[in-house]
Coordinates of C-alpha atoms and ligand atoms in Angstrom, one line a residue:
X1 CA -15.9 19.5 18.3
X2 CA -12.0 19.2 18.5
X3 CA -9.6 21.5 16.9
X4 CA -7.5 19.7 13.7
X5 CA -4.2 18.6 13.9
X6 CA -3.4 21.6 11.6
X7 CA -3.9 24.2 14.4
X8 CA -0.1 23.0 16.1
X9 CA -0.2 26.4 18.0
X10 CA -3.7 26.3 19.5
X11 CA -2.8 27.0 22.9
X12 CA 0.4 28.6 23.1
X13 CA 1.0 32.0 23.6
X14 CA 1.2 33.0 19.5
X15 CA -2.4 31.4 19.2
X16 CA -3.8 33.8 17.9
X17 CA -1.3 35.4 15.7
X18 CA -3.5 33.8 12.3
X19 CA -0.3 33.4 10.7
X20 CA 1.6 31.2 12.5
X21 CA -1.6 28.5 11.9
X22 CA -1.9 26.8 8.9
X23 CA -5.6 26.4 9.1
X24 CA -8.3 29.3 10.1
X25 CA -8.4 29.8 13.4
X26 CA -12.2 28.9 13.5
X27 CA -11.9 25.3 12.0
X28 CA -13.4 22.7 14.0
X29 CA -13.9 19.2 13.6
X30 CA -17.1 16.9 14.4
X31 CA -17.8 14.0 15.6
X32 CA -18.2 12.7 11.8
X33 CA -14.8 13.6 11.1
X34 CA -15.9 16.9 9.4
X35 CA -14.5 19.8 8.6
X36 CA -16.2 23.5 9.7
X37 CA -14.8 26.8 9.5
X38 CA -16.5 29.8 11.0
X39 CA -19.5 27.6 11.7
X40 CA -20.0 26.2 8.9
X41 CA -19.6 22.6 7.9
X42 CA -17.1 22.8 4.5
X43 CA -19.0 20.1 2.6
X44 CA -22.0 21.9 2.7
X45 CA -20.7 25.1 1.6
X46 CA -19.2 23.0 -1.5
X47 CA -23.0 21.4 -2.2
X48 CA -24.7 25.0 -1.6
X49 CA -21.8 26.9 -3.7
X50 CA -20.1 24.5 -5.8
X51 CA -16.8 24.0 -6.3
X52 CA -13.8 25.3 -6.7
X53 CA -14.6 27.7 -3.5
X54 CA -12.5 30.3 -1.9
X55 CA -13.6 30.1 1.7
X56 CA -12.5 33.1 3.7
X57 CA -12.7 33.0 7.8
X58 CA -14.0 36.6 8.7
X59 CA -12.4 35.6 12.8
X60 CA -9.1 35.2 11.9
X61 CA -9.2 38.3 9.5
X62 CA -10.5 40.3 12.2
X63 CA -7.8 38.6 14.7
X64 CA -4.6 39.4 11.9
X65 CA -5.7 43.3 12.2
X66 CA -6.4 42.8 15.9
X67 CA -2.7 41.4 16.4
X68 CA -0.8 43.8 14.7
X69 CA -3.5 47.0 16.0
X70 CA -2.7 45.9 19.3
X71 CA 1.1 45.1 19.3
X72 CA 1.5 48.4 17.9
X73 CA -0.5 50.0 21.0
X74 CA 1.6 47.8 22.9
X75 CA 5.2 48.2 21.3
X76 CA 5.2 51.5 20.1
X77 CA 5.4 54.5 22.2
X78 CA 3.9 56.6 19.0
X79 CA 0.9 56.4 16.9
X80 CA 0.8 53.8 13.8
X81 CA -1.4 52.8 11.4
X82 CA -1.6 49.8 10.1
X83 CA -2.2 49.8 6.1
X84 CA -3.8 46.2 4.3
X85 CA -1.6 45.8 0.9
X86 CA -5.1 45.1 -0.8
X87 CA -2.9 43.3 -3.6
X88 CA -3.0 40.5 -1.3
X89 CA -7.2 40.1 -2.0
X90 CA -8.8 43.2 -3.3
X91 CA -12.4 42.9 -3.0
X92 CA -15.3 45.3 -1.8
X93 CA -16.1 42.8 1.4
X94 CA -12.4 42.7 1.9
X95 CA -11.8 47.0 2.0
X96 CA -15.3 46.9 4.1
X97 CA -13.7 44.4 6.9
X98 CA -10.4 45.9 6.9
X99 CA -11.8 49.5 7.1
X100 CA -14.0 48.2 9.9
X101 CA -11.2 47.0 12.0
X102 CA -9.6 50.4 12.0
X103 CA -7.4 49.1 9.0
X104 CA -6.1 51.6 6.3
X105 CA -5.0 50.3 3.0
X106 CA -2.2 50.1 0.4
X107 CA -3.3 50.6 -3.3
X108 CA -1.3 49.9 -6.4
X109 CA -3.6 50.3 -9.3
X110 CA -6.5 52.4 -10.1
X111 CA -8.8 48.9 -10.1
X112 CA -7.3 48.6 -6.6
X113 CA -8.2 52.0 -4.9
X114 CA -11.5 52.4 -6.8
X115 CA -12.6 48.8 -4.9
X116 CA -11.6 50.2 -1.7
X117 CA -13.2 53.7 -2.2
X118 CA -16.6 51.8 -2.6
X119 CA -15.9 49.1 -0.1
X120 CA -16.0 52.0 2.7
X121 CA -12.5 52.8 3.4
X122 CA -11.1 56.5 3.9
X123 CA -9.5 57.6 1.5
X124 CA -7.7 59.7 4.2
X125 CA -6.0 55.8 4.9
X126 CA -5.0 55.3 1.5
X127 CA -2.0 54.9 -0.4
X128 CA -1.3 54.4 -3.5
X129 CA 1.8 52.4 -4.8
X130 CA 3.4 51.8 -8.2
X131 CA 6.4 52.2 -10.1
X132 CA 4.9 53.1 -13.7
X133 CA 1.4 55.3 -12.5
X134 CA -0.9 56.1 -15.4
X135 CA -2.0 59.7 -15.7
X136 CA -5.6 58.2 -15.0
X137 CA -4.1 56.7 -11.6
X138 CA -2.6 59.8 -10.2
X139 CA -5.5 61.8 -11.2
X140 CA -7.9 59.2 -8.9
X141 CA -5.2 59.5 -5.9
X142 CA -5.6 63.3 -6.3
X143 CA -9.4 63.3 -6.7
X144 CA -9.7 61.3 -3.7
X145 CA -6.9 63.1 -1.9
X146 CA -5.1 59.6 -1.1
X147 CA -1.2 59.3 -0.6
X148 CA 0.8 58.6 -3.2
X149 CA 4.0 56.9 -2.3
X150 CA 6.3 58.4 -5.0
X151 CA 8.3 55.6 -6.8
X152 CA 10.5 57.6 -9.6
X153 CA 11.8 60.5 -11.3
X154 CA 9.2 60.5 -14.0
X155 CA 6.5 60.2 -11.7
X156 CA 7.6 63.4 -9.9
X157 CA 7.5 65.1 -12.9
X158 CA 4.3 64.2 -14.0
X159 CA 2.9 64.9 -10.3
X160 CA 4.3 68.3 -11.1
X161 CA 2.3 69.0 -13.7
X162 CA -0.8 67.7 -12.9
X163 CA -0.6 69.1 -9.4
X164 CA 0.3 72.7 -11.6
X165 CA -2.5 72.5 -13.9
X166 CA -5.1 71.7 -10.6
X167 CA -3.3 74.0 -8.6
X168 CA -3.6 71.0 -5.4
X169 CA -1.0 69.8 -3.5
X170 CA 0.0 65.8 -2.9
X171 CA 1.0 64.2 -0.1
X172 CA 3.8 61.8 -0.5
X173 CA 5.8 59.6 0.8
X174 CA 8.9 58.9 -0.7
X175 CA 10.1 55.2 -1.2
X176 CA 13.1 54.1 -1.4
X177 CA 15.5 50.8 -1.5
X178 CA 17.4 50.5 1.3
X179 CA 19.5 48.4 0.4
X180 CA 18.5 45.1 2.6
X181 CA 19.0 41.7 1.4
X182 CA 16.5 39.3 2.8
X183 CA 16.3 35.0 2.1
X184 CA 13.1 34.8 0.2
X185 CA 12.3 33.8 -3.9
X186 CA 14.2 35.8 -6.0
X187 CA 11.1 37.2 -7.4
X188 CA 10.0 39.1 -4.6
X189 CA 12.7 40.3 -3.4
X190 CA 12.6 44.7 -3.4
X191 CA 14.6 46.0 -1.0
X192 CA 18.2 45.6 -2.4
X193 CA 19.6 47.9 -5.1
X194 CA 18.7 46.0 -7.9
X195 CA 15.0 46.8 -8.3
X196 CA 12.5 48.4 -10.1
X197 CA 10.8 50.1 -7.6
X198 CA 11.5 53.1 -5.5
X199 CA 14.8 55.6 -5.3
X200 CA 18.3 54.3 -5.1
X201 CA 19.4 56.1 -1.6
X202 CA 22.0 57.9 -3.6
X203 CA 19.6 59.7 -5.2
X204 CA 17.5 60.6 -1.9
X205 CA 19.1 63.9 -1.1
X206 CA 18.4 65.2 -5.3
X207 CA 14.9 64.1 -4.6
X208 CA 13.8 65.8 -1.1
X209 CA 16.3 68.7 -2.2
X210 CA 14.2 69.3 -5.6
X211 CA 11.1 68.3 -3.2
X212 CA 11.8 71.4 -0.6
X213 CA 11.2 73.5 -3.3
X214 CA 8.1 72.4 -4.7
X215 CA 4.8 73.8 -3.3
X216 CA 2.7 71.6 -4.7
X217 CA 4.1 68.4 -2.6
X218 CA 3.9 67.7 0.8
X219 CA 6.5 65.4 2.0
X220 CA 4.5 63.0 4.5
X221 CA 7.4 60.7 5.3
X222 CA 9.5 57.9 3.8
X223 CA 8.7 53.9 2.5
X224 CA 10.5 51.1 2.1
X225 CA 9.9 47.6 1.5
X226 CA 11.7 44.7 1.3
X227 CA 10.3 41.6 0.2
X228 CA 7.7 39.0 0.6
X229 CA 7.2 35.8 3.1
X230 CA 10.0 36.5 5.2
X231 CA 11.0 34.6 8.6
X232 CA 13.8 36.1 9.6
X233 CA 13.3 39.9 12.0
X234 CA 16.8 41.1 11.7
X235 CA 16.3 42.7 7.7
X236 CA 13.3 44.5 9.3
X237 CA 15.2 45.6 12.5
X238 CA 17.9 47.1 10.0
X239 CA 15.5 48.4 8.3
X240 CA 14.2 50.6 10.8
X241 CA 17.6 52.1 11.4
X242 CA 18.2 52.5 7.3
X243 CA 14.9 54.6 7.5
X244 CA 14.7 56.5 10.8
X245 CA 18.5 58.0 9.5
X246 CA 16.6 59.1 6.1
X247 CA 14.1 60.8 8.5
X248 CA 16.7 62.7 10.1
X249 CA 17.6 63.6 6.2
X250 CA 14.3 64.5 5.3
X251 CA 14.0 66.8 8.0
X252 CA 17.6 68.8 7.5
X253 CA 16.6 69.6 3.9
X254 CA 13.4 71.3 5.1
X255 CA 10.4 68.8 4.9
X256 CA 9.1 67.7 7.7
X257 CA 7.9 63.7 7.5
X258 CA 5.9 62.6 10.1
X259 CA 5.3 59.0 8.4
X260 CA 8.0 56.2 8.7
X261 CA 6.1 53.1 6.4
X262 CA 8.1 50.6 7.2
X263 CA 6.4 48.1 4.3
X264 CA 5.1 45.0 4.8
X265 CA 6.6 40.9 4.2
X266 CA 6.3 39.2 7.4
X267 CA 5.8 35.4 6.5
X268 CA 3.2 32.9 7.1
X269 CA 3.1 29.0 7.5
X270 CA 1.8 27.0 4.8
X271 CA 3.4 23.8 5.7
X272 CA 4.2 22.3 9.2
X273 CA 7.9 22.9 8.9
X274 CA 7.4 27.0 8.3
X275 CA 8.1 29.0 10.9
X276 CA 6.9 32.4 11.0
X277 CA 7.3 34.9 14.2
X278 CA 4.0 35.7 15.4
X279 CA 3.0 39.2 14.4
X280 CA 3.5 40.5 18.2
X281 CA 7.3 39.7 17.3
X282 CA 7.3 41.2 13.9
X283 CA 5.4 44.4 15.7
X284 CA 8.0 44.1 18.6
X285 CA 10.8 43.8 16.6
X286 CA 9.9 47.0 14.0
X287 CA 8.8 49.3 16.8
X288 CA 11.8 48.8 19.1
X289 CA 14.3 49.2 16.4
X290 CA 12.7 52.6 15.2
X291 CA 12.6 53.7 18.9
X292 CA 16.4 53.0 19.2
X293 CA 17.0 54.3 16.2
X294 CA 15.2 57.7 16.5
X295 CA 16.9 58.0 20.2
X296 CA 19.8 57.6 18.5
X297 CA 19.4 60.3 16.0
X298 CA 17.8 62.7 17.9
X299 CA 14.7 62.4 15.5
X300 CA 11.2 62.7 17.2
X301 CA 9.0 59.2 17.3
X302 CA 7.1 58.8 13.5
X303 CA 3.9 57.8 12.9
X304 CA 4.6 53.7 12.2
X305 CA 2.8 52.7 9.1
X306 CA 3.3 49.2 8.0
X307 CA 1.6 47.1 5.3
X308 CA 0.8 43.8 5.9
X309 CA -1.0 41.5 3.2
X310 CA -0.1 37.8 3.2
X311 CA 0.1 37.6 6.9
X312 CA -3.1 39.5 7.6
X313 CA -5.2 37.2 4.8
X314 CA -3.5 34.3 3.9
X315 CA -4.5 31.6 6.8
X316 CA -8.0 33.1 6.7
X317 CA -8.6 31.3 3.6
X318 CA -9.2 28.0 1.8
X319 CA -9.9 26.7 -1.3
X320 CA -12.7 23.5 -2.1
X321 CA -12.1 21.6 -4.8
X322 CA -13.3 18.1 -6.1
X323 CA -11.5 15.8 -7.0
X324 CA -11.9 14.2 -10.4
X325 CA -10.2 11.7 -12.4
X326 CA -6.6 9.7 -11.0
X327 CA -3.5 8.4 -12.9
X328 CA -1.7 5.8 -11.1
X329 CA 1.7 5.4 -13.1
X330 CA 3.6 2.3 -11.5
X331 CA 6.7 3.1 -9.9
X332 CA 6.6 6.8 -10.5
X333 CA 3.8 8.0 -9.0
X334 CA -0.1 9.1 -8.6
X335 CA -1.9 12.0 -9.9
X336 CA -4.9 13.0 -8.6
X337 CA -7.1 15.9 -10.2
X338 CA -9.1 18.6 -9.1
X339 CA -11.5 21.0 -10.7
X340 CA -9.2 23.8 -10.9
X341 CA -5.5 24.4 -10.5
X342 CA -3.4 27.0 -11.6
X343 CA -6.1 29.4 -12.9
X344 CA -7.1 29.8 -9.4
X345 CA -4.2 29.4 -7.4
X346 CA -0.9 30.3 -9.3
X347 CA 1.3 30.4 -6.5
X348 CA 2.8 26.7 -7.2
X349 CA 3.7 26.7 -10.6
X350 CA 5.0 30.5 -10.2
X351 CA 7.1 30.0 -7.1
X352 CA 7.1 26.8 -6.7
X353 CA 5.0 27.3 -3.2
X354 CA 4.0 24.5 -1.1
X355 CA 0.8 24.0 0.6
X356 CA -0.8 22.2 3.0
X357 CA -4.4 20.2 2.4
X358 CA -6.8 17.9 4.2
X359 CA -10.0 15.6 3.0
X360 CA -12.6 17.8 4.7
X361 CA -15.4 15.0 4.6
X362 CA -12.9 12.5 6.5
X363 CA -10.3 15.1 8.1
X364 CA -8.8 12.5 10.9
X365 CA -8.6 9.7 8.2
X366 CA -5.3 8.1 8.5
X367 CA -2.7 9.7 5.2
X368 CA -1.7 6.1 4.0
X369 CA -1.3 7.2 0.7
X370 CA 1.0 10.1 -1.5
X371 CA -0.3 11.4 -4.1
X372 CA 0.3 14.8 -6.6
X373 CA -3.0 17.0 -6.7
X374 CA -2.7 18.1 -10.3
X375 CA -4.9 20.7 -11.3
X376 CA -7.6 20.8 -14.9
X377 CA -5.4 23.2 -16.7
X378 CA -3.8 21.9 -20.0
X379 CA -0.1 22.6 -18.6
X380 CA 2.3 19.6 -17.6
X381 CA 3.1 22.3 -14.4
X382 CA -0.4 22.6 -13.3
X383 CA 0.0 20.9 -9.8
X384 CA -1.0 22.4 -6.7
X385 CA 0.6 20.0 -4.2
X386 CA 3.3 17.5 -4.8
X387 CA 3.7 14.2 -3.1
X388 CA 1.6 14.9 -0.7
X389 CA 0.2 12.2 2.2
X390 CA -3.8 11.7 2.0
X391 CA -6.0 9.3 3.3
X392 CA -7.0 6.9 0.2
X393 CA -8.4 10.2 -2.4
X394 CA -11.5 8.7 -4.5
X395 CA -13.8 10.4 -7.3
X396 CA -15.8 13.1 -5.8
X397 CA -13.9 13.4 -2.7
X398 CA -13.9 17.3 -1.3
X399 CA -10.0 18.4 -1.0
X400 CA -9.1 21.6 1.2
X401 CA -5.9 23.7 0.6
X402 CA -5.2 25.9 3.1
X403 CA -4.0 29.4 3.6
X404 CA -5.2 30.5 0.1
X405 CA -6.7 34.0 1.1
X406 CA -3.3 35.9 0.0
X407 CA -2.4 36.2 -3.9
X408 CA -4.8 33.1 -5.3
X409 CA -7.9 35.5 -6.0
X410 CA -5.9 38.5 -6.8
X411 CA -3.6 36.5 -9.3
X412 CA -6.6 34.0 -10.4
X413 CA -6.8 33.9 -14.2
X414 CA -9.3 32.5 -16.9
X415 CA -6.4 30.8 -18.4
X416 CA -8.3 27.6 -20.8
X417 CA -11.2 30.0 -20.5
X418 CA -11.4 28.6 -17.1
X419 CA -14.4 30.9 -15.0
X420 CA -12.7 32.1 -11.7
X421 CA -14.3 30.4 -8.1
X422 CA -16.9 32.4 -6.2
X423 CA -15.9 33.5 -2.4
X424 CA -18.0 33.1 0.6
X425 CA -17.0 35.0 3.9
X426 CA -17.8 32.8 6.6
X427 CA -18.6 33.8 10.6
X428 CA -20.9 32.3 13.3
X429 CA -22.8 30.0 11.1
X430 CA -23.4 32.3 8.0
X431 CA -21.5 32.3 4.9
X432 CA -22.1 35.2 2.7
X433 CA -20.8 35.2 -0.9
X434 CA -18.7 37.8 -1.8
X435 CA -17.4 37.2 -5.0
X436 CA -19.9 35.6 -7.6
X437 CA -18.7 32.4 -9.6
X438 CA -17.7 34.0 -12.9
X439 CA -20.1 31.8 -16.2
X440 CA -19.9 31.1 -19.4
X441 CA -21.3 34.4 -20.3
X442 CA -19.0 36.3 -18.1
X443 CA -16.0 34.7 -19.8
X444 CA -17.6 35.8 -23.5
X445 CA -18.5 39.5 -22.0
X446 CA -15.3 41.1 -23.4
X447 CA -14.8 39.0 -27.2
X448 CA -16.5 40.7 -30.3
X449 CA -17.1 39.2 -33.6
X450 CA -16.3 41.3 -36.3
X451 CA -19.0 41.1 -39.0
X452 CA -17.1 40.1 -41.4
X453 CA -16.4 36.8 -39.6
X454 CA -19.7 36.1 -38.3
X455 CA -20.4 32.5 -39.8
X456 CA -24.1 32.3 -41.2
X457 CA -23.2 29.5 -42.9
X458 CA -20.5 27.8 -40.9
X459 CA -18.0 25.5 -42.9
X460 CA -18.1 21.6 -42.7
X461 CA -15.5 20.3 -40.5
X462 CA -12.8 18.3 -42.8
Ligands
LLP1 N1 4.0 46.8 0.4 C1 4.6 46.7 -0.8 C2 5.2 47.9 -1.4 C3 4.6 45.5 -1.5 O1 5.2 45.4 -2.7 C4 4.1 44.3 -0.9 C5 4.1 43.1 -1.6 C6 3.5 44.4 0.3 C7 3.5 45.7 1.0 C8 2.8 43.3 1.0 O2 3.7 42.3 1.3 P1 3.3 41.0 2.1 O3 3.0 41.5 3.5 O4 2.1 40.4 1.5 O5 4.4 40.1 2.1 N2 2.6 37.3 -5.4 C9 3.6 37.0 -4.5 C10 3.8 38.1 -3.5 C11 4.2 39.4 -4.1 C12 4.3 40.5 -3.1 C13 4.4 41.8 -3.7 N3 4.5 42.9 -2.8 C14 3.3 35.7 -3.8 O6 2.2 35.1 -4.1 O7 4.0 35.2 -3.0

């Protein structure tokens, strides 16, 4: 076995910082040129499973929450906890593997927090996002005694009364924007003014002022995040400073906020030319900043939360897919399809992401040819990878796209009534499915037919 040529940083000192690597840490190749991951051969989980397949690497999962667990023990003098943003891949094996690594875990919906109740995590660990909760949401967070990281206004308000009528009291962190511009896609940007989540810092003092006198709420600490799939440490580093001088806020108004959750954003590779720090950095980076900043300010060491998703999940995964049917248009170019596409994997034709993929049956077969991967969706947009170099790509070839564990399941779709992929969890040999293929039937479960349109006699077709 021999590592692929898509494992650049085996060896060096960020080895085994998951999202620096564009593959799974685990993936091997044979002597016949195949693929494995976590000890099993790819192709063979395609025949057994079908395809498409997500594929997720339970080592490198385990090593993401190892990195940032440990550079925390080793960067920051205080204690930290490191929260999974579940919206990354929410899934009862998911919660269960996080919660067993010591992992806590960010929330944003009710569907979110009830699948990591039952997949084992403490609630005690919990948080739960979102700028527009529904009554049904906060009364969950309070039944389960989660956090709720307080986004608005009219979500205080409502917290008031329910907390009133239960007579319980809330802890929350409050989140705010800091005000930090960082060079990601537009879409995902959240920490400068112009967003829809979290308190404008003008409005900060108001907030913990109306806060001090509320008995019902106990003011944990203070979030901020500011974006998604960012390379760059200095936004975070300022951020740090931003928040730890909010502390010192907090705590002259009367609260007293142990919790300083710094978000989450720290980028990953999906193509050779990204170039992520390694989590130690990002860890390194965050912690010394807030221990500067607190010596500065006089402020006692926090408890460091942060809230990693993408760069805890996203090189774990893959996706199988065959490949189907190929339209060669002279002097333009070639499509090649696949068995899904943008129902699974909405990254590309939302934000324009790029990926990186390999021929698993024949991974060290020379790329003499570029080709687009289109996907089965009826949508001119549908393609997963453009112009990308392949060894020659025929009919019922298996195709792997990597780094697919972050934001393909959680944002998969049945758009064209398409039935989402199953999920296997792969380690030592053993894959375990963790996410059924959804059928036919599933994809009729929720659709009635009024009576009145039930065809006994169906008309002829004209
Ligand atoms: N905390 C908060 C409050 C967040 O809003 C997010 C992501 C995270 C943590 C985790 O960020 P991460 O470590 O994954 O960067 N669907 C987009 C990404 C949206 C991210 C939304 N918030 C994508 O596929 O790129």
């Amino acid at each position: 076995m021999s590592s692929p040529r898509f494992c650049p940083y085996e060896g060096d000192v960020d080895a085994r910082s998951p999202n620096r690597n564009l593959a799974p840490l685990t993936a091997e190749i044979d002597s016949e040129d195949q693929l494995w991951v976590g000890g099993c051969r790819l192709a063979d989980l395609a025949d057994h499973y079908g395809t498409p397949l997500y594929v997720l690497d339970e080592a490198t999962l385990r090593a993401g929450c190892q990195a940032y667990c440990q550079a925390l023990t080793r960067y920051y003098p205080g204690e930290s906890l490191v929260l999974y943003a579940s919206k990354a891949h929410s899934s009862l094996a998911m919660a269960a593997l996080m919660a067993s690594e010591g992992v806590g875990l960010d929330a944003v919906s009710a569907g979110e927090l009830l699948t990591a109740v039952a997949g084992g995590m403490n609630p005690r660990n919990v948080v739960l996002h979102g700028n527009n909760k529904s009554r049904v949401e906060l009364e969950l967070a309070l039944e389960h005694g989660v956090t709720v990281v307080l986004d608005n206004w009219w979500e205080l308000d409502r917290l008031e009364r329910l907390c009133g009528q239960r007579e319980q009291r809330v802890r929350l962190l409050i989140r705010f924007t800091p005000g930090i511009e960082c060079h990601t896609h537009e879409y995902i940007r959240t920490g400068h003014l112009d967003s829809k989540f979290g308190f404008d810092p003008e409005e900060l003092d108001a907030v913990l002022r109306r806060l001090a006198m509320a008995p019902w709420a106990e003011v944990t600490g203070l979030h901020a995040h500011i974006g998604s799939q960012i390379f760059e440490l200095q936004p975070h580093e300022d951020l740090a400073a931003v928040m730890v001088k909010a502390l010192g806020q907090a705590r002259a108004l009367g609260h007293d906020p142990g919790d300083l959750n710094v978000g989450g954003g720290l980028g990953v590779r999906y193509v050779a030319s990204d170039d992520p720090p390694a989590v130690a950095a990002w860890v390194r980076t965050v912690s010394t900043a807030v221990v500067a900043a607190c010596r500065q300010h006089r402020q006692p060491l926090p408890r460091l939360l942060c809230e990693p998703g993408r760069s805890l999940v996203a090189t774990a995964g893959l996706t199988l897919y065959q490949v189907g049917s190929r339209k060669e248009i002279p002097g333009v170019r070639t499509y090649v399809a696949v068995d899904g596409g943008m129902s699974d994997n909405p990254r590309p034709i939302t934000y324009q992401s790029r990926h990186t993929a390999c021929l698993p049956r024949r991974c060290r077969a020379a790329a003499t040819e570029t080709v687009t991967v289109a996907g089965k969706h009826c949508e001119s947009g549908d393609v997963l990878l453009h112009n990308i170099s392949l060894p020659p790509v025929v009919d019922g070839d298996l195709l792997a796209v990597f780094a697919t564990g972050a934001y393909n399941a959680s944002m998969a779709s049945n758009y064209n009534r398409i039935p989402r992929p199953a999920a296997v969890l792969v380690h030592g040999g053993q894959a375990n499915l963790v996410q059924r293929r959804e059928t036919g039937q599933d994809l009729l479960r929720w659709d009635i037919l009024p009576e009145h349109l039930r065809q006994s006699d169906p008309a002829p077709i004209r």
